[in-house]
Short mmCIF file of C-alpha atoms and ligand atoms in Angstrom, two decimals:
data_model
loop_
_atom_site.label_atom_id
_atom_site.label_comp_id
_atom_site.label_asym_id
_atom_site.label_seq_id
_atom_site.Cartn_x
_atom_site.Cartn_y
_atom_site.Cartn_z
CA UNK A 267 0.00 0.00 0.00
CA UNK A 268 1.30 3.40 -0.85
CA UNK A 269 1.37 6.21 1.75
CA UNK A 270 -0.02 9.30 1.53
CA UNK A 271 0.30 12.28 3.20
CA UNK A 272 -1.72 15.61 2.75
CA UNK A 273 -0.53 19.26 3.48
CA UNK A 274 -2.87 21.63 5.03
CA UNK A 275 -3.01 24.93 6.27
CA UNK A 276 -4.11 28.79 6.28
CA UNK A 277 -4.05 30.07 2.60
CA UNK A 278 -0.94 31.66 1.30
CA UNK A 279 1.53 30.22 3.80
CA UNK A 280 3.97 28.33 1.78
CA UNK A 281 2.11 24.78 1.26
CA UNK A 282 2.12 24.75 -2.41
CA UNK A 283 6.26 25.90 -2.34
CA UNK A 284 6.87 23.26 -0.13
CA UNK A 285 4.63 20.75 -1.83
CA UNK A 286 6.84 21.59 -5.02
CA UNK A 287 9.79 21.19 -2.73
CA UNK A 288 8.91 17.50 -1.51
CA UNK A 289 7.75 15.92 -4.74
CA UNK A 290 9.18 14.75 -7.66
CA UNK A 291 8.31 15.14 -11.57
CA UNK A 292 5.34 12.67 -10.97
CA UNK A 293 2.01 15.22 -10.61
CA UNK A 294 -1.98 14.49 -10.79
CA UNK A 295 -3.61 17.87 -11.39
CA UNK A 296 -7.66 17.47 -11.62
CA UNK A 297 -10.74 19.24 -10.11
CA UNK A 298 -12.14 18.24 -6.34
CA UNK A 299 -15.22 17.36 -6.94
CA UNK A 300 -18.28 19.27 -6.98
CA UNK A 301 -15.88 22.50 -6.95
CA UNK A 302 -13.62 24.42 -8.73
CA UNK A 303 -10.99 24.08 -6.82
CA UNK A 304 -7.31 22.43 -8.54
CA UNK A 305 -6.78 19.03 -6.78
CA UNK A 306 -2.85 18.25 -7.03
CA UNK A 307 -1.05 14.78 -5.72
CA UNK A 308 2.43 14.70 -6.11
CA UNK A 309 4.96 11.99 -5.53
CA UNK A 310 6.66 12.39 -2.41
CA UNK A 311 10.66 12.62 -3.55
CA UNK A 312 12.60 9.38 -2.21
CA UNK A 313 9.74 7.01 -2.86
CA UNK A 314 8.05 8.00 0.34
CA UNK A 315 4.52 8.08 -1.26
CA UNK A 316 1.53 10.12 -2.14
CA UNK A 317 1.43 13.97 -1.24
CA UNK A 318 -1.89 16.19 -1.30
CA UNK A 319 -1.92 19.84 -1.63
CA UNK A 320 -5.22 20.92 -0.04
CA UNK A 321 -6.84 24.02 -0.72
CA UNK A 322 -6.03 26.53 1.93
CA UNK A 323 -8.46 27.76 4.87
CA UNK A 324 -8.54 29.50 7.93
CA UNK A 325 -10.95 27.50 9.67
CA UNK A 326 -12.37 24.29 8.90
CA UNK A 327 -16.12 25.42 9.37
CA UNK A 328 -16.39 26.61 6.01
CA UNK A 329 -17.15 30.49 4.05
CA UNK A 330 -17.76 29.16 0.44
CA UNK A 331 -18.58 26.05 -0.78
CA UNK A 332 -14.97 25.84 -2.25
CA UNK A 333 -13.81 25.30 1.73
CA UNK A 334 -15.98 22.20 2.03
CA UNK A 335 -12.47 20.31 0.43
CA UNK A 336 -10.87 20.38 3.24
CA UNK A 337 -13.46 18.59 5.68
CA UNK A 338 -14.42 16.09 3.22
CA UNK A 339 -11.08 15.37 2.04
CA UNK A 340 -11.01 14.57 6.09
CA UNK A 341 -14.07 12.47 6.53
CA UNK A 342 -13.85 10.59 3.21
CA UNK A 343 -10.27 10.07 2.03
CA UNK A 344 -7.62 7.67 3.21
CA UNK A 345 -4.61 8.94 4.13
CA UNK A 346 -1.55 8.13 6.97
CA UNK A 347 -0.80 11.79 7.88
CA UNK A 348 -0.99 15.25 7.91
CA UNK A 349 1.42 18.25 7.17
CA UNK A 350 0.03 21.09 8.65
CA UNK A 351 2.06 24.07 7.62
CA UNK A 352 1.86 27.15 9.19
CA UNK A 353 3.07 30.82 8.91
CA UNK A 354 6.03 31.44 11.84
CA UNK A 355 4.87 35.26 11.76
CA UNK A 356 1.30 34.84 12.50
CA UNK A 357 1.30 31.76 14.63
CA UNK A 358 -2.10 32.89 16.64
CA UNK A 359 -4.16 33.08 13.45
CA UNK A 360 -3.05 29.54 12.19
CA UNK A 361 -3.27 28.32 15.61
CA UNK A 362 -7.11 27.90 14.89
CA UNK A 363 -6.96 25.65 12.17
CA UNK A 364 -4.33 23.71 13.90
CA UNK A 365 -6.27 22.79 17.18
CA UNK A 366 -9.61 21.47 14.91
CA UNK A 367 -7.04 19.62 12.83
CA UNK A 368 -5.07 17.95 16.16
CA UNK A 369 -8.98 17.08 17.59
CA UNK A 370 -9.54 14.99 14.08
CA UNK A 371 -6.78 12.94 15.74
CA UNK A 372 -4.28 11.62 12.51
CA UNK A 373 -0.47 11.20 12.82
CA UNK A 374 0.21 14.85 12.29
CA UNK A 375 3.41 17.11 12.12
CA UNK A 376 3.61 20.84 12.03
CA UNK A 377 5.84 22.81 9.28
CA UNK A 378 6.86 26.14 10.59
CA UNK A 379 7.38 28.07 7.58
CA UNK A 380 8.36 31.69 6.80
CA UNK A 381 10.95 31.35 9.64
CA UNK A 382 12.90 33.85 7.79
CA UNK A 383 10.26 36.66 7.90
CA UNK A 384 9.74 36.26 11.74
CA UNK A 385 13.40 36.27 12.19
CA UNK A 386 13.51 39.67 10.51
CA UNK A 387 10.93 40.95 12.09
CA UNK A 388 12.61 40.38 15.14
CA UNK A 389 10.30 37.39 16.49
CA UNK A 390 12.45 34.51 18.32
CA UNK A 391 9.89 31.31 18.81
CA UNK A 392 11.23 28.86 21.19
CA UNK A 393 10.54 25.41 19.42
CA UNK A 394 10.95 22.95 21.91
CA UNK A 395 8.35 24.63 23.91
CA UNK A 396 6.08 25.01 20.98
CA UNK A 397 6.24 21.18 20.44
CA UNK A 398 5.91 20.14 24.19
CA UNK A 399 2.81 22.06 24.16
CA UNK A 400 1.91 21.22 20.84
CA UNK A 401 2.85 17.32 21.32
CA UNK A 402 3.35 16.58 17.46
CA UNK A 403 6.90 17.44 15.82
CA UNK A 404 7.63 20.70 15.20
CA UNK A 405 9.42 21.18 11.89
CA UNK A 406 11.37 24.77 11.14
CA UNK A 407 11.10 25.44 7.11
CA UNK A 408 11.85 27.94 4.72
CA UNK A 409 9.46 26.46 1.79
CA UNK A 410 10.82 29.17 -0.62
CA UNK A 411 14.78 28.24 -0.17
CA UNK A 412 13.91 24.83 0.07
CA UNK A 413 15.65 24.65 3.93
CA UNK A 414 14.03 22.08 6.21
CA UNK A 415 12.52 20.50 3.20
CA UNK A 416 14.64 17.39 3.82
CA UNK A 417 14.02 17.66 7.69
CA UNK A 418 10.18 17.54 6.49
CA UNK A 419 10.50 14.83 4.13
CA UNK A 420 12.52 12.19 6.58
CA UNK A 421 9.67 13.20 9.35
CA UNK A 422 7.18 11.88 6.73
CA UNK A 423 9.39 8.55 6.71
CA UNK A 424 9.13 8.53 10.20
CA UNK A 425 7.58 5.51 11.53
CA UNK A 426 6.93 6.91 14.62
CA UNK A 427 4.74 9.91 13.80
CA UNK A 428 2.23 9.52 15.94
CA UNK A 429 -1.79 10.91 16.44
CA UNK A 430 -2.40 14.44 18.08
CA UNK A 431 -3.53 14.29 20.98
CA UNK A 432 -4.69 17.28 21.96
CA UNK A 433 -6.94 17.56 24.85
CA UNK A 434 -9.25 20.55 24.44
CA UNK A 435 -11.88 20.26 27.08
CA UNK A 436 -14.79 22.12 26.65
CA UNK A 437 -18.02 23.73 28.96
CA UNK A 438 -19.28 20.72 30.70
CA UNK A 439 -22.73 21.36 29.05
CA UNK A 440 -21.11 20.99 25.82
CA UNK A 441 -18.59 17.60 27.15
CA UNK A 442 -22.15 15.97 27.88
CA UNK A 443 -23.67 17.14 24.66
CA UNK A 444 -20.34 15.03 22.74
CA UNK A 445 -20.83 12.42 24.68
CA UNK A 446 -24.65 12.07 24.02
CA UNK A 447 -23.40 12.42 20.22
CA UNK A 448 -21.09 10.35 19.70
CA UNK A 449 -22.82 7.27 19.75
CA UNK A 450 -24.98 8.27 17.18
CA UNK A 451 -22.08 8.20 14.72
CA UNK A 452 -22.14 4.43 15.36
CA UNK A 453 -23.20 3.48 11.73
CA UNK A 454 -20.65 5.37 10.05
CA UNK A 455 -17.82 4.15 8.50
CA UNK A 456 -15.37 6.93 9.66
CA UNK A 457 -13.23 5.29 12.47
CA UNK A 458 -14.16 5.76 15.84
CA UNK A 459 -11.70 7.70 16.61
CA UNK A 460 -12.67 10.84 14.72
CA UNK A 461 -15.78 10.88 16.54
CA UNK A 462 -15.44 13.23 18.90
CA UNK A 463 -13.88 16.13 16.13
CA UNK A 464 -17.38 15.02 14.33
CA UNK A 465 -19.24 16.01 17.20
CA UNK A 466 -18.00 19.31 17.55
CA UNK A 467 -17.69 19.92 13.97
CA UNK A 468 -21.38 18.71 14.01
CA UNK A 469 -21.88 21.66 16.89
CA UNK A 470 -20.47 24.27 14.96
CA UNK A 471 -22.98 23.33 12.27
CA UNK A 472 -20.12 22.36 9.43
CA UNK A 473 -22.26 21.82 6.68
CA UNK A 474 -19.83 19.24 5.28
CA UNK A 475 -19.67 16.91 8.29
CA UNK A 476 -24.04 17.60 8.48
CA UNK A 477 -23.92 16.63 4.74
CA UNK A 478 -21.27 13.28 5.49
CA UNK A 479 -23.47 12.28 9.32
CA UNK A 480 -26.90 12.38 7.28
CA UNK A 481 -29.97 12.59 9.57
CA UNK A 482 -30.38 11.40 12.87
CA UNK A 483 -33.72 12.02 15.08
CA UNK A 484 -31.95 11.55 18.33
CA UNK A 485 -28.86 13.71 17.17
CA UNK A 486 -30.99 17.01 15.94
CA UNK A 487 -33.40 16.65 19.24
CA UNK A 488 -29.93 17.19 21.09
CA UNK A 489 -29.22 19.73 18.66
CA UNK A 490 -32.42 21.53 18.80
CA UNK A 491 -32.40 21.27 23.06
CA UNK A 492 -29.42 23.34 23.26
CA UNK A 493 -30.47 26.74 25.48
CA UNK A 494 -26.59 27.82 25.16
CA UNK A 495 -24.49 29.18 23.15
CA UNK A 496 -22.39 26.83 22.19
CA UNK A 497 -20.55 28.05 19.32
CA UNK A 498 -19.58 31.02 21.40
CA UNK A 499 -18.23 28.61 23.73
CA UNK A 500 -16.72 26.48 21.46
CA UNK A 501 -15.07 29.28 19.87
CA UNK A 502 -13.79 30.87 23.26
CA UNK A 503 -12.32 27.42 24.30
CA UNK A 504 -10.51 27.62 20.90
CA UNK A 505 -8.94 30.66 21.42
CA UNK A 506 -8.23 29.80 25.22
CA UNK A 507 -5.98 26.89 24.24
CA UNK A 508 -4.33 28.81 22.13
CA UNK A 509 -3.02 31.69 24.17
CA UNK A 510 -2.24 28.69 26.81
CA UNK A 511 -0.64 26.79 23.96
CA UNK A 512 1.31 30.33 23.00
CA UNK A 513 2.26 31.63 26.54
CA UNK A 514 5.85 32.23 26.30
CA UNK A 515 6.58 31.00 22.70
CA UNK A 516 6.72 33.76 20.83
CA UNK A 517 9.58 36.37 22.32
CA UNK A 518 11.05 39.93 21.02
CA UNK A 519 14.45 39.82 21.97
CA UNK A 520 16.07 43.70 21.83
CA UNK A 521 18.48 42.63 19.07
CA UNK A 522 19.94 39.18 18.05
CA UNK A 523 22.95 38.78 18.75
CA UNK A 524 24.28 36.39 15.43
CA UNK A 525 23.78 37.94 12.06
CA UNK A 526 20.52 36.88 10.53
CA UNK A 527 21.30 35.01 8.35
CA UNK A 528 23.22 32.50 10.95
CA UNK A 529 20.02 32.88 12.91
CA UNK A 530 17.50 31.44 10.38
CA UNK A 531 20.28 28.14 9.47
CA UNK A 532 20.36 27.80 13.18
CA UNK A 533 16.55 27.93 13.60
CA UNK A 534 16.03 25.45 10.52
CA UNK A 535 18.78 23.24 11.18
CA UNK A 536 16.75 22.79 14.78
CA UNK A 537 16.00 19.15 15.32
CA UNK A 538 12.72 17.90 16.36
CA UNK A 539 13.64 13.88 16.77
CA UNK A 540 14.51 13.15 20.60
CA UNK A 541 11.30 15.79 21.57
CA UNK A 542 10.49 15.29 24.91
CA UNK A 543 6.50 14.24 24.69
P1 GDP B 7 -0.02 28.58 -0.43
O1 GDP B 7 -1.12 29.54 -0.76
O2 GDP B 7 -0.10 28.16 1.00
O3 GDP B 7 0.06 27.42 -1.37
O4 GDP B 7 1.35 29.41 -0.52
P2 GDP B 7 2.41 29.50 -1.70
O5 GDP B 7 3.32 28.32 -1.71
O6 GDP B 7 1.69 29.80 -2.96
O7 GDP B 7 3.27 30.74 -1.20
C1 GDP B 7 2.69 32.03 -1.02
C2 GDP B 7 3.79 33.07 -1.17
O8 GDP B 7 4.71 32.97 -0.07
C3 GDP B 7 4.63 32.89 -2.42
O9 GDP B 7 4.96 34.17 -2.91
C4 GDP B 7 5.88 32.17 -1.91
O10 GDP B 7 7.01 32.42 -2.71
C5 GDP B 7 6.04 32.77 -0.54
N1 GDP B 7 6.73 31.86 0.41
C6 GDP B 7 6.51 30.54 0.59
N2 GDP B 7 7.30 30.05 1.57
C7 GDP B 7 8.05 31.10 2.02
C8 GDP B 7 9.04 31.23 3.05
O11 GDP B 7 9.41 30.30 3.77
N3 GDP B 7 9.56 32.48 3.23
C9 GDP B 7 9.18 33.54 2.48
N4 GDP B 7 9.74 34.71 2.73
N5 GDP B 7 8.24 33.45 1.52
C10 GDP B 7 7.67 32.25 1.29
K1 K B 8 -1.33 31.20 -3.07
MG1 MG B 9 -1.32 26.82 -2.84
#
């Protein structure tokens, strides 16, 4: 069986440079279906397998119908891992799409591109602590140079890449809401554990996990009970972890004290392997 990875992340932060970076000549270029959106798998360089370049997106509850890719690429496709990359400069904005994609619960790393623009700007991110919190590998790049691309591609390879598990607890209203849900996902040939992202996702009113769960009287009776807000909630949770998750991360040091250029091959020559989780 081939492997195949998929890269996802904000739009416009380097996933289609580093997608050109980790494949070969080999390249499928169609149409996801139902949208007009350009579907490209590439051949991961060293025989490693399959690479997707998803369409990008800020959150996974989708704006246009366009956005819908990304969940149902989730929900229907087969696929050992995820690439999530994400821009070093505005980590709190692609935080969001990161925790929904660590609650889906797949073997996921994290690219940290455009590690030379936050250098510049004067932005030091400690790593290690990034990844304790984060509990996935961490993985500095610089998708336009190419730099970390190899770092990237032998974390693919990695055997050990293991499922997010990030623990985002929610309003205890809303914890016995999931686990009313979840059981009604029973029939479903998504593996059990994705559940619990479905639930939530099914909260938020995703239209593309509605559209994959079908109906379910005992589900929308839950649904229609609800005298909460619960997507404020949800949302404020969200954005909880991640100042918790960023608390101390991101640093301004007065001036650096190596050129810059020494700085960024010292950030992207920064090994994950050996992380303490
Ligand atoms: P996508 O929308 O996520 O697929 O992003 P692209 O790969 O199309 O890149 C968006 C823009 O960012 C392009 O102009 C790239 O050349 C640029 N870019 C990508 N990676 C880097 C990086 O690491 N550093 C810098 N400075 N620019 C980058
Ligand atoms: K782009
Ligand atoms: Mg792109």
């Amino acid at each position: 069986m081939t492997n195949t990875f998929c890269i996802l992340g904000n739009p416009n932060v380097g996933k289609t440079s580093l997608f050109n970076a980790l494949t070969g000549s080999y390249e499928y270029v169609g149409n996801w279906s139902g949208v007009t959106v350009e579907k490209k798998i590439g051949k991961l360089k060293k025989n490693y397998g399959n690479l997707v370049d998803l369409p990008g997106t800020y959150d996974l509850l989708p704006i246009s119908k366009d956005e819908t890719v990304v969940t149902r690429f989730l929900l229907q496709e087969s696929f050992q891992g995820m690439i999530n990359i994400v821009d070093a400069s505005q980590l709190r904005r692609n935080l969001l799409l990161t925790i929904q994609l660590m609650e889906y619960g797949a073997p996921m790393m994290m690219g940290l591109n455009m590690v030379d623009v936050s250098a510049k700007r004067g932005y030091r991110i400690d790593i290690d602590l990034l990844m304790r919190r984060l509990k996935i590998p961490v993985i500095p790049v610089v998708a336009r140079t190419g730099k970390g691309t190899h770092e990237i591609l032998e974390a693919v390879n990695d055997r050990h890449l293991s499922a997010a598990r990030l623990s985002l607890r929610y309003d205890d209203r809303i914890e016995a809401l999931i686990t009313k849900i979840m059981p009604t996902f029973s029939g479903l040939t998504l593996n059990r554990r994705h559940h619990r992202f479905l639930a939530v996702q099914f909260l938020m009113d995703n239209p593309a996990v509605i559209e994959y769960v079908g109906y379910d009287a005992t589900r929308e009776q839950l649904k229609e009970q609800i005298d909460f807000p619960v997507k404020e909630l949800i949302l404020k949770a969200r954005q909880n972890k991640i100042t918790e998750i960023l608390e101390g991360v991101v640093t301004k040091p007065e001036v650096y004290k190596t050129p810059l250029t020494e700085t960024i091959d010292s950030i992207v020559t920064h090994k994950y392997f050996g992380m303490p989780i």
